[in-house]
Coordinates of C-alpha atoms in Angstrom, one line a residue:
X1 CA -7.3 12.2 66.5
X2 CA -10.6 13.8 65.5
X3 CA -13.6 12.3 67.2
X4 CA -17.2 13.1 66.2
X5 CA -16.0 16.2 64.3
X6 CA -16.9 17.8 61.0
X7 CA -15.7 20.3 58.4
X8 CA -12.1 20.1 59.6
X9 CA -9.0 20.6 57.5
X10 CA -5.6 19.2 58.0
X11 CA -3.2 20.7 55.5
X12 CA 0.5 20.7 54.7
X13 CA 1.7 18.7 57.7
X14 CA 4.5 16.3 58.5
X15 CA 3.0 13.6 60.8
X16 CA 5.4 10.8 62.0
X17 CA 6.6 8.6 64.8
X18 CA 3.2 8.2 66.5
X19 CA 2.5 5.0 68.4
X20 CA -1.0 4.6 67.0
X21 CA -2.2 6.4 63.9
X22 CA -0.6 9.5 62.4
X23 CA -4.2 10.8 61.6
X24 CA -7.3 9.2 63.0
X25 CA -10.9 10.1 62.4
X26 CA -13.7 8.5 64.5
X27 CA -17.3 9.2 63.6
X28 CA -16.2 12.3 61.7
X29 CA -17.3 13.7 58.4
X30 CA -16.5 16.4 55.8
X31 CA -12.8 16.5 56.9
X32 CA -10.1 17.3 54.3
X33 CA -6.6 16.0 54.6
X34 CA -4.3 17.4 52.0
X35 CA -0.6 17.9 51.2
X36 CA 0.5 15.9 54.2
X37 CA 3.4 13.4 54.6
X38 CA 2.4 10.7 57.1
X39 CA 5.2 8.2 57.9
X40 CA 6.7 6.0 60.6
X41 CA 3.5 5.6 62.6
X42 CA 1.7 2.4 63.5
X43 CA -1.1 3.3 61.1
X44 CA -0.7 6.2 58.7
X45 CA -4.3 7.5 58.2
X46 CA -7.2 5.7 60.0
X47 CA -10.9 6.4 59.4
X48 CA -13.3 4.6 61.7
X49 CA -17.1 5.0 61.1
X50 CA -16.4 8.2 59.2
X51 CA -18.2 9.6 56.1
X52 CA -17.6 12.0 53.3
X53 CA -14.0 12.8 54.0
X54 CA -11.2 13.5 51.6
X55 CA -7.5 12.5 51.4
X56 CA -5.7 14.4 48.7
X57 CA -2.1 14.9 47.6
X58 CA -0.7 13.0 50.5
X59 CA 2.4 10.7 50.9
X60 CA 1.7 7.9 53.3
X61 CA 4.7 5.6 53.7
X62 CA 6.9 3.5 56.0
X63 CA 4.1 2.9 58.5
X64 CA 4.4 -0.2 60.6
X65 CA 1.0 -1.6 59.8
X66 CA -1.3 0.1 57.2
X67 CA -0.9 3.2 55.2
X68 CA -4.6 4.2 54.8
X69 CA -7.4 2.3 56.6
X70 CA -11.1 2.8 56.0
X71 CA -13.0 0.8 58.7
X72 CA -16.8 0.9 58.5
X73 CA -16.4 4.1 56.6
X74 CA -18.3 5.2 53.5
X75 CA -18.4 7.8 50.8
X76 CA -14.8 8.9 51.3
X77 CA -12.4 10.0 48.6
X78 CA -8.7 9.2 48.3
X79 CA -7.0 10.9 45.3
X80 CA -3.5 11.7 44.0
X81 CA -1.7 10.0 46.9
X82 CA 1.5 8.0 47.1
X83 CA 1.2 5.0 49.4
X84 CA 4.2 2.9 49.8
X85 CA 6.4 0.7 52.1
X86 CA 3.6 -0.1 54.5
X87 CA 2.2 -3.5 55.5
X88 CA -1.1 -2.8 53.8
X89 CA -1.0 0.1 51.5
X90 CA -4.8 0.9 51.4
X91 CA -7.1 -1.3 53.4
X92 CA -10.9 -1.2 53.4
X93 CA -12.9 -3.2 55.9
X94 CA -16.6 -3.2 55.9
X95 CA -16.7 0.0 54.0
X96 CA -19.0 1.1 51.2
X97 CA -19.1 3.6 48.3
X98 CA -15.5 4.9 48.6
X99 CA -13.6 6.3 45.7
X100 CA -9.8 5.9 45.2
X101 CA -8.2 7.4 42.1
X102 CA -4.9 8.5 40.6
X103 CA -2.9 6.9 43.4
X104 CA 0.5 5.3 43.3
X105 CA 0.5 2.2 45.5
X106 CA 3.8 0.3 45.6
X107 CA 6.3 -1.7 47.7
X108 CA 3.7 -2.7 50.3
X109 CA 2.9 -6.3 51.3
X110 CA -0.6 -5.7 50.1
X111 CA -1.1 -2.9 47.7
X112 CA -4.9 -2.8 48.1
X113 CA -6.9 -5.1 50.4
X114 CA -10.7 -4.9 50.5
X115 CA -12.4 -7.1 53.1
X116 CA -16.2 -7.3 53.2
X117 CA -16.3 -4.0 51.4
X118 CA -18.7 -3.3 48.5
X119 CA -19.6 -0.6 45.9
X120 CA -16.1 0.9 46.0
X121 CA -14.3 2.3 43.0
X122 CA -10.6 2.2 42.2
X123 CA -9.6 4.1 39.0
X124 CA -6.4 5.3 37.3
X125 CA -4.1 3.8 39.9
X126 CA -0.7 2.3 39.5
X127 CA -0.2 -0.7 41.7
X128 CA 3.3 -2.2 41.5
X129 CA 6.2 -3.9 43.3
X130 CA 3.9 -5.3 46.1
X131 CA 3.6 -8.8 47.2
X132 CA -0.1 -8.7 46.5
X133 CA -1.1 -6.0 44.2
X134 CA -4.9 -6.1 44.6
X135 CA -6.7 -8.4 47.1
X136 CA -10.5 -8.3 47.3
X137 CA -12.2 -10.8 49.5
X138 CA -15.8 -11.3 50.5
X139 CA -16.7 -8.1 48.7
X140 CA -19.4 -7.3 46.1
X141 CA -20.0 -4.7 43.3
X142 CA -16.7 -3.1 43.3
X143 CA -15.3 -1.5 40.2
X144 CA -11.7 -1.5 39.2
X145 CA -10.9 0.5 36.0
X146 CA -8.1 2.1 34.1
X147 CA -5.5 0.7 36.5
X148 CA -2.0 -0.7 35.9
X149 CA -1.1 -3.6 38.1
X150 CA 2.4 -4.9 37.5
X151 CA 5.6 -6.3 38.9
X152 CA 3.9 -7.7 41.9
X153 CA 4.2 -11.3 43.1
X154 CA 0.4 -11.8 42.7
X155 CA -1.2 -9.3 40.5
X156 CA -4.9 -9.3 41.4
X157 CA -6.9 -11.8 43.5
X158 CA -10.6 -12.1 44.0
X159 CA -11.6 -14.4 46.8
X160 CA -15.2 -15.3 47.8
X161 CA -16.3 -12.2 45.9
X162 CA -19.0 -11.6 43.3
X163 CA -20.4 -9.1 40.9
X164 CA -17.3 -7.1 40.7
X165 CA -16.2 -5.3 37.5
X166 CA -12.6 -5.2 36.3
X167 CA -12.2 -3.2 33.1
X168 CA -9.8 -1.2 30.9
X169 CA -6.9 -2.2 33.1
X170 CA -3.5 -3.8 32.5
X171 CA -2.1 -6.7 34.5
X172 CA 1.5 -7.5 33.5
X173 CA 4.9 -8.6 34.6
X174 CA 3.6 -10.2 37.8
X175 CA 5.6 -13.2 39.2
X176 CA 2.7 -15.5 39.5
X177 CA -0.8 -14.7 38.2
X178 CA -2.0 -11.7 36.4
X179 CA -5.6 -12.3 37.8
X180 CA -6.8 -15.1 40.1
X181 CA -10.5 -15.7 40.8
X182 CA -10.8 -18.0 43.9
X183 CA -14.3 -19.2 44.6
X184 CA -15.6 -16.1 43.0
X185 CA -18.5 -15.9 40.7
X186 CA -20.6 -13.5 38.5
X187 CA -17.7 -11.1 38.0
X188 CA -17.0 -9.3 34.8
X189 CA -13.6 -8.9 33.3
X190 CA -13.7 -6.6 30.3
X191 CA -11.2 -4.8 28.0
X192 CA -8.0 -5.6 29.9
X193 CA -4.5 -6.3 28.8
X194 CA -3.0 -9.3 30.5
X195 CA 0.5 -10.2 29.5
X196 CA 4.0 -11.2 30.5
X197 CA 2.9 -12.9 33.7
X198 CA 5.1 -15.8 34.8
X199 CA 2.4 -18.4 35.3
X200 CA -1.2 -17.6 34.4
X201 CA -2.8 -14.7 32.7
X202 CA -6.1 -15.5 34.3
X203 CA -6.8 -18.4 36.6
X204 CA -10.2 -19.6 37.9
X205 CA -10.4 -22.2 40.6
X206 CA -12.1 -23.6 42.5
X207 CA -15.8 -23.0 42.2
X208 CA -15.6 -19.8 40.3
X209 CA -18.7 -19.8 38.1
X210 CA -20.6 -17.6 35.8
X211 CA -17.9 -15.1 35.2
X212 CA -17.6 -13.2 32.0
X213 CA -14.2 -12.6 30.4
X214 CA -14.4 -10.7 27.1
X215 CA -12.6 -8.1 25.0
X216 CA -9.2 -8.8 26.6
X217 CA -5.8 -9.2 25.1
X218 CA -4.0 -12.1 26.7
X219 CA -0.5 -12.7 25.6
X220 CA 3.0 -13.9 26.5
X221 CA 1.9 -15.9 29.6
X222 CA 2.6 -19.5 30.4
X223 CA -1.1 -20.1 30.4
X224 CA -3.4 -17.6 28.8
X225 CA -6.4 -18.7 30.9
X226 CA -6.5 -21.7 33.2
X227 CA -9.7 -23.0 34.6
X228 CA -9.8 -25.8 37.2
X229 CA -11.8 -27.5 40.0
X230 CA -15.5 -27.2 39.2
X231 CA -15.4 -23.7 37.8
X232 CA -18.2 -23.9 35.3
X233 CA -20.5 -21.8 33.1
X234 CA -18.0 -19.1 32.6
X235 CA -18.3 -17.2 29.3
X236 CA -15.1 -16.4 27.4
X237 CA -15.3 -14.6 24.1
X238 CA -13.9 -11.9 21.9
X239 CA -10.5 -12.1 23.5
X240 CA -7.2 -12.3 21.8
X241 CA -4.9 -15.2 22.8
X242 CA -1.4 -14.5 21.4
X243 CA 1.9 -16.3 22.0
X244 CA 1.0 -18.0 25.3
X245 CA 2.8 -21.2 26.0
X246 CA -0.6 -22.9 26.5
X247 CA -3.3 -20.6 25.1
X248 CA -6.1 -22.0 27.3
X249 CA -6.6 -24.9 29.7
X250 CA -10.1 -25.9 30.8
X251 CA -10.9 -29.0 32.7
X252 CA -14.5 -27.9 33.5
X253 CA -17.5 -27.0 31.4
X254 CA -17.5 -23.5 30.0
X255 CA -18.4 -21.4 27.0
X256 CA -15.6 -20.2 24.7
X257 CA -17.9 -18.3 22.3
X258 CA -21.1 -16.3 22.6
X259 CA -23.0 -18.5 20.1
X260 CA -21.9 -16.6 17.0
X261 CA -18.3 -15.5 17.6
X262 CA -15.5 -16.7 19.8
X263 CA -11.9 -15.7 20.4
X264 CA -8.9 -15.0 18.3
X265 CA -6.1 -17.6 18.5
X266 CA -2.9 -16.8 16.9
X267 CA -2.1 -20.5 16.4
X268 CA -5.5 -21.4 14.8
X269 CA -4.9 -23.2 11.5
X270 CA -8.4 -23.4 10.1
X271 CA -9.7 -21.6 7.0
X272 CA -12.5 -19.1 6.4
X273 CA -13.8 -20.0 2.9
X274 CA -16.8 -17.6 3.0
X275 CA -14.7 -14.6 4.3
X276 CA -17.1 -13.9 7.2
X277 CA -14.2 -13.6 9.6
X278 CA -15.0 -16.8 11.4
X279 CA -13.1 -20.1 11.1
X280 CA -14.8 -23.1 9.6
X281 CA -13.6 -25.5 12.2
X282 CA -13.6 -25.2 16.0
X283 CA -10.5 -24.4 18.1
X284 CA -9.9 -27.1 20.6
X285 CA -9.3 -26.1 24.2
X286 CA -6.8 -28.3 26.1
X287 CA -7.7 -30.0 29.3
X288 CA -11.2 -31.3 28.5
X289 CA -13.9 -31.4 25.9
X290 CA -14.3 -27.6 25.5
X291 CA -13.9 -25.8 22.1
X292 CA -14.3 -22.4 20.6
X293 CA -16.9 -23.1 17.9
X294 CA -16.5 -19.8 16.2
X295 CA -12.9 -18.9 16.3
X296 CA -12.1 -15.4 14.9
X297 CA -9.7 -15.0 12.0
X298 CA -8.5 -11.6 13.3
X299 CA -8.0 -10.2 16.7
X300 CA -11.1 -8.4 18.1
X301 CA -9.7 -4.9 18.5
X302 CA -11.9 -3.6 21.2
X303 CA -9.5 -0.8 22.0
X304 CA -10.0 0.7 18.6
X305 CA -12.7 3.4 18.8
X306 CA -12.1 5.0 15.4
X307 CA -14.6 4.3 12.6
X308 CA -13.3 3.3 9.1
X309 CA -12.8 6.3 6.8
X310 CA -14.3 6.0 3.3
X311 CA -12.8 8.1 0.6
X312 CA -13.8 8.3 -3.1
X313 CA -12.4 9.6 -6.4
X314 CA -13.9 11.3 -8.3
X315 CA -15.5 13.4 -5.5
X316 CA -19.0 12.7 -4.3
X317 CA -21.7 14.3 -6.4
X318 CA -19.5 14.3 -9.4
X319 CA -20.7 14.2 -13.0
X320 CA -18.7 11.5 -14.8
X321 CA -18.4 10.0 -18.3
X322 CA -19.5 6.4 -19.0
X323 CA -16.7 3.9 -18.4
X324 CA -15.3 6.0 -15.5
X325 CA -13.8 3.8 -12.7
X326 CA -15.0 5.1 -9.4
X327 CA -12.2 4.5 -6.9
X328 CA -13.1 4.0 -3.3
X329 CA -10.5 3.8 -0.5
X330 CA -11.5 2.4 2.9
X331 CA -8.9 3.3 5.5
X332 CA -8.8 1.2 8.6
X333 CA -5.9 -0.9 9.9
X334 CA -8.3 -3.5 11.2
X335 CA -11.0 -3.6 8.6
X336 CA -13.3 -6.6 8.9
X337 CA -15.7 -6.3 6.0
X338 CA -17.2 -3.9 3.5
X339 CA -20.2 -4.1 1.2
X340 CA -21.7 -1.9 -1.5
X341 CA -25.1 -1.4 -3.0
X342 CA -26.0 0.5 -6.2
X343 CA -29.4 2.2 -6.4
X344 CA -30.7 0.2 -3.4
X345 CA -30.0 -3.0 -5.3
X346 CA -28.4 -6.2 -4.0
X347 CA -25.8 -5.8 -1.3
X348 CA -22.5 -7.3 -2.4
X349 CA -19.2 -7.9 -0.8
X350 CA -16.7 -5.1 -1.4
X351 CA -13.0 -5.8 -1.4
X352 CA -9.7 -4.1 -2.3
X353 CA -9.0 -2.3 -4.6
X354 CA -12.6 -1.1 -4.0
X355 CA -13.2 0.0 -7.6
X356 CA -16.5 0.2 -9.3
X357 CA -16.6 0.4 -13.1
X358 CA -19.4 2.4 -14.8
X359 CA -19.0 0.5 -18.1
X360 CA -22.4 0.0 -19.7
X361 CA -24.1 2.5 -17.4
X362 CA -26.7 4.6 -19.1
X363 CA -26.9 8.3 -18.6
X364 CA -28.6 9.2 -15.3
X365 CA -28.1 9.5 -11.5
X366 CA -26.7 6.7 -9.4
X367 CA -26.7 6.2 -5.7
X368 CA -23.8 4.0 -4.2
X369 CA -24.0 3.0 -0.6
X370 CA -20.8 1.8 1.0
X371 CA -20.7 0.1 4.4
X372 CA -17.6 -0.8 6.4
X373 CA -17.0 -2.4 9.8
X374 CA -13.7 -3.0 11.5
X375 CA -12.7 -5.6 14.1
X376 CA -13.5 -3.1 16.9
X377 CA -17.1 -3.1 15.8
X378 CA -16.8 0.4 14.6
X379 CA -19.2 0.9 11.7
X380 CA -19.7 3.5 9.0
X381 CA -22.2 3.8 6.1
X382 CA -22.0 6.5 3.5
X383 CA -24.0 7.2 0.3
X384 CA -22.3 8.7 -2.7
X385 CA -24.2 10.2 -5.7
X386 CA -22.8 10.2 -9.2
X387 CA -24.3 11.5 -12.5
X388 CA -23.3 9.7 -15.7
X389 CA -23.3 12.0 -18.7
X390 CA -22.2 11.0 -22.2
X391 CA -23.5 14.0 -24.1
X392 CA -21.2 16.9 -24.8
X393 CA -22.4 20.5 -24.7
X394 CA -24.1 22.2 -27.7
X395 CA -22.4 25.4 -28.8
X396 CA -24.2 28.0 -30.9
X397 CA -22.8 31.3 -32.1
X398 CA -25.2 34.1 -33.2
X399 CA -24.1 37.2 -35.1
X400 CA -21.3 35.6 -37.2
X401 CA -21.1 32.7 -39.6
X402 CA -18.3 30.5 -40.8
X403 CA -16.5 31.7 -43.9
X404 CA -18.5 34.8 -43.9
X405 CA -17.4 38.3 -45.0
X406 CA -18.7 41.5 -43.4
X407 CA -18.5 45.1 -44.4
X408 CA -19.5 46.4 -41.0
X409 CA -18.7 45.9 -37.4
X410 CA -19.6 42.4 -36.1
X411 CA -21.3 41.7 -32.7
X412 CA -21.6 38.0 -31.8
X413 CA -22.9 36.0 -28.8
X414 CA -22.0 32.5 -27.7
X415 CA -24.6 30.2 -26.1
X416 CA -24.1 26.7 -24.6
X417 CA -26.7 24.2 -23.9
X418 CA -26.0 21.3 -21.5
X419 CA -27.9 19.5 -18.7
X420 CA -25.0 19.9 -16.3
X421 CA -22.6 22.7 -15.4
X422 CA -19.9 23.5 -17.8
X423 CA -16.9 25.8 -18.4
X424 CA -16.5 27.9 -21.5
X425 CA -13.4 29.5 -23.1
X426 CA -12.9 31.5 -26.2
X427 CA -10.1 32.8 -28.4
X428 CA -10.2 35.3 -31.3
X429 CA -7.0 35.1 -33.3
X430 CA -5.4 33.2 -30.4
X431 CA -6.3 35.9 -27.9
X432 CA -8.5 34.9 -25.0
X433 CA -11.7 36.8 -24.3
X434 CA -14.7 36.5 -22.0
X435 CA -17.1 34.3 -23.9
X436 CA -20.0 35.0 -21.6
X437 CA -20.7 38.5 -23.0
X438 CA -21.5 39.9 -26.4
X439 CA -18.3 40.5 -28.3
X440 CA -17.8 43.5 -30.7
X441 CA -15.3 43.2 -33.5
X442 CA -14.4 46.4 -35.5
X443 CA -11.0 46.1 -37.2
X444 CA -10.7 45.0 -40.8
X445 CA -8.9 41.7 -41.0
X446 CA -9.4 38.0 -41.2
X447 CA -10.6 36.3 -37.9
X448 CA -10.5 32.8 -36.5
X449 CA -13.0 32.4 -33.6
X450 CA -12.4 29.3 -31.4
X451 CA -14.8 28.3 -28.7
X452 CA -14.6 25.3 -26.3
X453 CA -17.1 24.1 -23.8
X454 CA -16.4 21.3 -21.3
X455 CA -19.2 20.0 -19.1
X456 CA -18.7 18.7 -15.6
X457 CA -18.3 15.1 -16.9
X458 CA -15.4 16.2 -19.1
X459 CA -17.4 16.0 -22.3
X460 CA -15.9 18.6 -24.7
X461 CA -17.4 20.5 -27.6
X462 CA -15.5 22.8 -29.9
X463 CA -16.5 25.3 -32.6
X464 CA -14.3 27.2 -35.0
X465 CA -15.6 30.0 -37.2
X466 CA -13.5 31.9 -39.7
X467 CA -14.8 35.3 -40.9
X468 CA -13.5 38.5 -42.4
X469 CA -14.4 42.1 -41.8
X470 CA -13.7 44.2 -45.0
X471 CA -15.1 47.7 -45.2
X472 CA -13.1 48.8 -48.2
X473 CA -14.4 48.9 -51.8
X474 CA -12.6 46.7 -54.4
X475 CA -10.3 48.6 -56.8
X476 CA -11.3 49.3 -60.4
X477 CA -8.3 50.4 -62.6
X478 CA -7.0 50.4 -66.1
X479 CA -10.5 50.9 -67.5
X480 CA -10.6 51.0 -71.3
X481 CA -11.8 52.8 -73.4
X482 CA -11.7 56.1 -71.6
X483 CA -15.0 57.8 -71.1
X484 CA -15.7 60.2 -74.1
X485 CA -14.3 57.8 -76.7
X486 CA -15.8 58.2 -80.2
X487 CA -15.8 55.4 -82.7
X488 CA -17.7 54.5 -85.8
X489 CA -17.3 50.8 -84.9
X490 CA -20.3 48.8 -84.0
X491 CA -18.4 46.8 -81.3
X492 CA -16.0 47.9 -78.6
X493 CA -14.0 46.0 -76.0
X494 CA -14.3 47.2 -72.4
X495 CA -11.5 46.0 -70.1
X496 CA -10.0 46.8 -66.7
X497 CA -8.5 45.4 -63.6
X498 CA -9.9 44.6 -60.1
X499 CA -9.3 42.3 -57.1
X500 CA -9.2 38.6 -58.0
X501 CA -12.1 37.6 -55.7
X502 CA -14.4 40.4 -56.9
X503 CA -17.5 39.9 -59.0
X504 CA -17.5 42.2 -62.0
X505 CA -20.5 43.2 -64.0
X506 CA -20.6 45.4 -67.1
X507 CA -24.0 46.7 -67.8
X508 CA -25.4 44.2 -65.4
X509 CA -23.8 41.2 -67.0
X510 CA -21.2 39.1 -65.2
X511 CA -17.8 39.2 -66.6
X512 CA -15.1 36.6 -66.0
X513 CA -12.2 37.9 -63.8
X514 CA -8.9 36.2 -64.6
X515 CA -6.4 35.1 -62.0
X516 CA -4.5 38.4 -62.3
X517 CA -7.6 40.4 -61.8
X518 CA -8.0 41.6 -65.4
X519 CA -11.3 41.4 -67.2
X520 CA -12.7 42.3 -70.6
X521 CA -16.0 42.2 -72.6
X522 CA -17.1 43.2 -76.0
X523 CA -20.0 45.6 -76.0
X524 CA -22.3 46.3 -78.9
X525 CA -22.6 50.0 -79.6
X526 CA -25.6 51.8 -80.8
X527 CA -25.6 55.0 -82.8
X528 CA -24.9 57.9 -80.5
X529 CA -23.8 58.0 -76.9
X530 CA -23.5 54.7 -75.2
X531 CA -23.3 54.6 -71.3
X532 CA -21.3 51.7 -70.0
X533 CA -21.5 50.9 -66.3
X534 CA -18.8 48.7 -64.7
X535 CA -19.3 47.4 -61.1
X536 CA -16.9 45.3 -58.9
X537 CA -18.3 43.8 -55.7
X538 CA -16.1 42.0 -53.2
X539 CA -17.1 39.1 -50.9
X540 CA -18.0 41.5 -48.1
X541 CA -20.5 43.2 -50.4
X542 CA -18.4 46.3 -50.9
X543 CA -19.1 47.7 -54.5
X544 CA -17.1 50.0 -56.7
X545 CA -18.8 51.5 -59.7
X546 CA -17.4 53.3 -62.7
X547 CA -19.3 54.7 -65.7
X548 CA -17.9 55.5 -69.1
X549 CA -19.6 57.0 -72.2
X550 CA -18.6 55.9 -75.7
X551 CA -20.1 57.6 -78.8
X552 CA -20.7 55.6 -82.0
X553 CA -20.4 57.9 -85.1
X554 CA -21.7 57.4 -88.8
X555 CA -19.3 56.8 -91.9
X556 CA -19.3 59.6 -94.8
X557 CA -20.3 58.4 -98.5
X558 CA -17.9 59.4 -101.5
X559 CA -19.7 61.5 -104.4
X560 CA -20.1 59.9 -108.0
X561 CA -18.9 56.7 -106.7
X562 CA -19.6 53.7 -108.9
X563 CA -19.3 50.4 -107.2
X564 CA -16.2 48.5 -108.8
X565 CA -14.9 51.6 -110.6
X566 CA -11.7 51.7 -108.7
X567 CA -10.8 48.1 -109.5
X568 CA -11.6 48.6 -113.2
X569 CA -9.4 51.6 -113.5
X570 CA -6.5 49.8 -112.0
X571 CA -7.0 46.9 -114.4
X572 CA -7.0 49.3 -117.4
X573 CA -3.8 50.9 -116.3
X574 CA -2.1 47.6 -116.0
X575 CA -3.2 46.5 -119.5
X576 CA -1.9 49.8 -121.0
X577 CA 1.4 49.3 -119.3
X578 CA 1.9 45.9 -120.7
X579 CA 1.0 46.9 -124.2
X580 CA 3.5 49.9 -124.0
X581 CA 6.3 47.6 -122.9
X582 CA 5.8 45.2 -125.8
X583 CA 5.8 48.1 -128.3
X584 CA 9.2 49.3 -127.1
X585 CA 10.7 45.9 -127.3
X586 CA 9.9 45.7 -131.0

């Protein structure tokens, strides 16, 4: 026993077979008891009028009366202890502001018993296989949270107690009631799982008024909630009643909704024509005239803390073509509703498959706001921006023209005009090149230039240019007559052969080139030397020129020549011959 002591430490001890208490503190403070096993005593650990002490990592078991007792003691901490096979596991009488957490309390007659004790906290404890799991009587403002209370005969009982909070805990597999509020009012039961209890999930009677039961999942009990004997003005909403033999029984006057939303009942047969998640007709509560006026169509998933996820394809801030379908995906297993608004216009309901067609949209920027809320009241709102673009890029190529011929090196530059980002590719004779720089082409050959530009919306423009580099003069062969030819004729035919696509001029006059490349033209000669210039020019502008000289000579006159004399002489000879022949015949 420590009496009127402070700052003491009891550590790593085995304490057993004491007639009174194994460890007792009277009017003591700042004492630490840790790593001790306290067993087979009358009381295990007993604090009387003691403050700010700590019990940690202890096993307190098989004591004849109580395992741990706090009598008129405040601000003490009990943590990570195992308290079992005692009469009362942990007993607080007239004690305030104590904290009990992470303890295992089992196989006691009373797991916890608070009597006239207020402002205490029990958290993260497992309370099981006791006759009474938790018993709180004549006590105020206690908090019980994140505890598991199971496999007891009675799970949790509040008696003549008010303003207590029971939250985030599970009460299940108890042989009688999960929770029983006896003549207890103004308590708050929130976010609890209450299931598989043999009789009642929660029972209120008698004179248990103004309690709030919300956000609980109550299932697989004989009665989900049973309210009897003048227990009025209790508020029960946003709970899930599932597969209870009798979902709810209420013979008093209570509120089964909060004025806008009620509870989820898995046997509700009403409809929800406006899809607001609330049934059109009330759910009748057995036992009296009570009803849930706003039954929920889906269980309120208060344990769900994750917001819906909104995905979109194409990506946010995309540039898209008209008639593109924007595909949203809202991921949440318990989605309640979704809405959308375009350019701050009307808010409309948004349902699966969550597609928005851009058919008929003019080019421009559009803002789409998507809102989603699940049944756990997790909400998300996201705004997406899309640019509609129906105009393909404009491609211009400088330095080279389609179907053009060049007799020198070619340097060309590609330019693209578009309101939005684009990609550009180019091929020259099927070989890719960097189209963002000036391109130099030197070799003599035929070229096919292909350029493609695709903007961010997917609009595509293409340009094909065919050109030829030819730096070689066209041939000129088989020229006739040869230079130096002399003739007395007034006309002469000049001929030769060249390329089929060449333009031939003789003395500046175009000459027809036949399909085999030959050409000819008659030239009128003047007396003396005649200079004849022949040019052949190909499509690239290459020119081959040849010059020949032809001399026209004069004819010589015969002396004593009489016009017609030769013909007359011949005639006279013929006549003489005929006469001579006739004379011989005679």
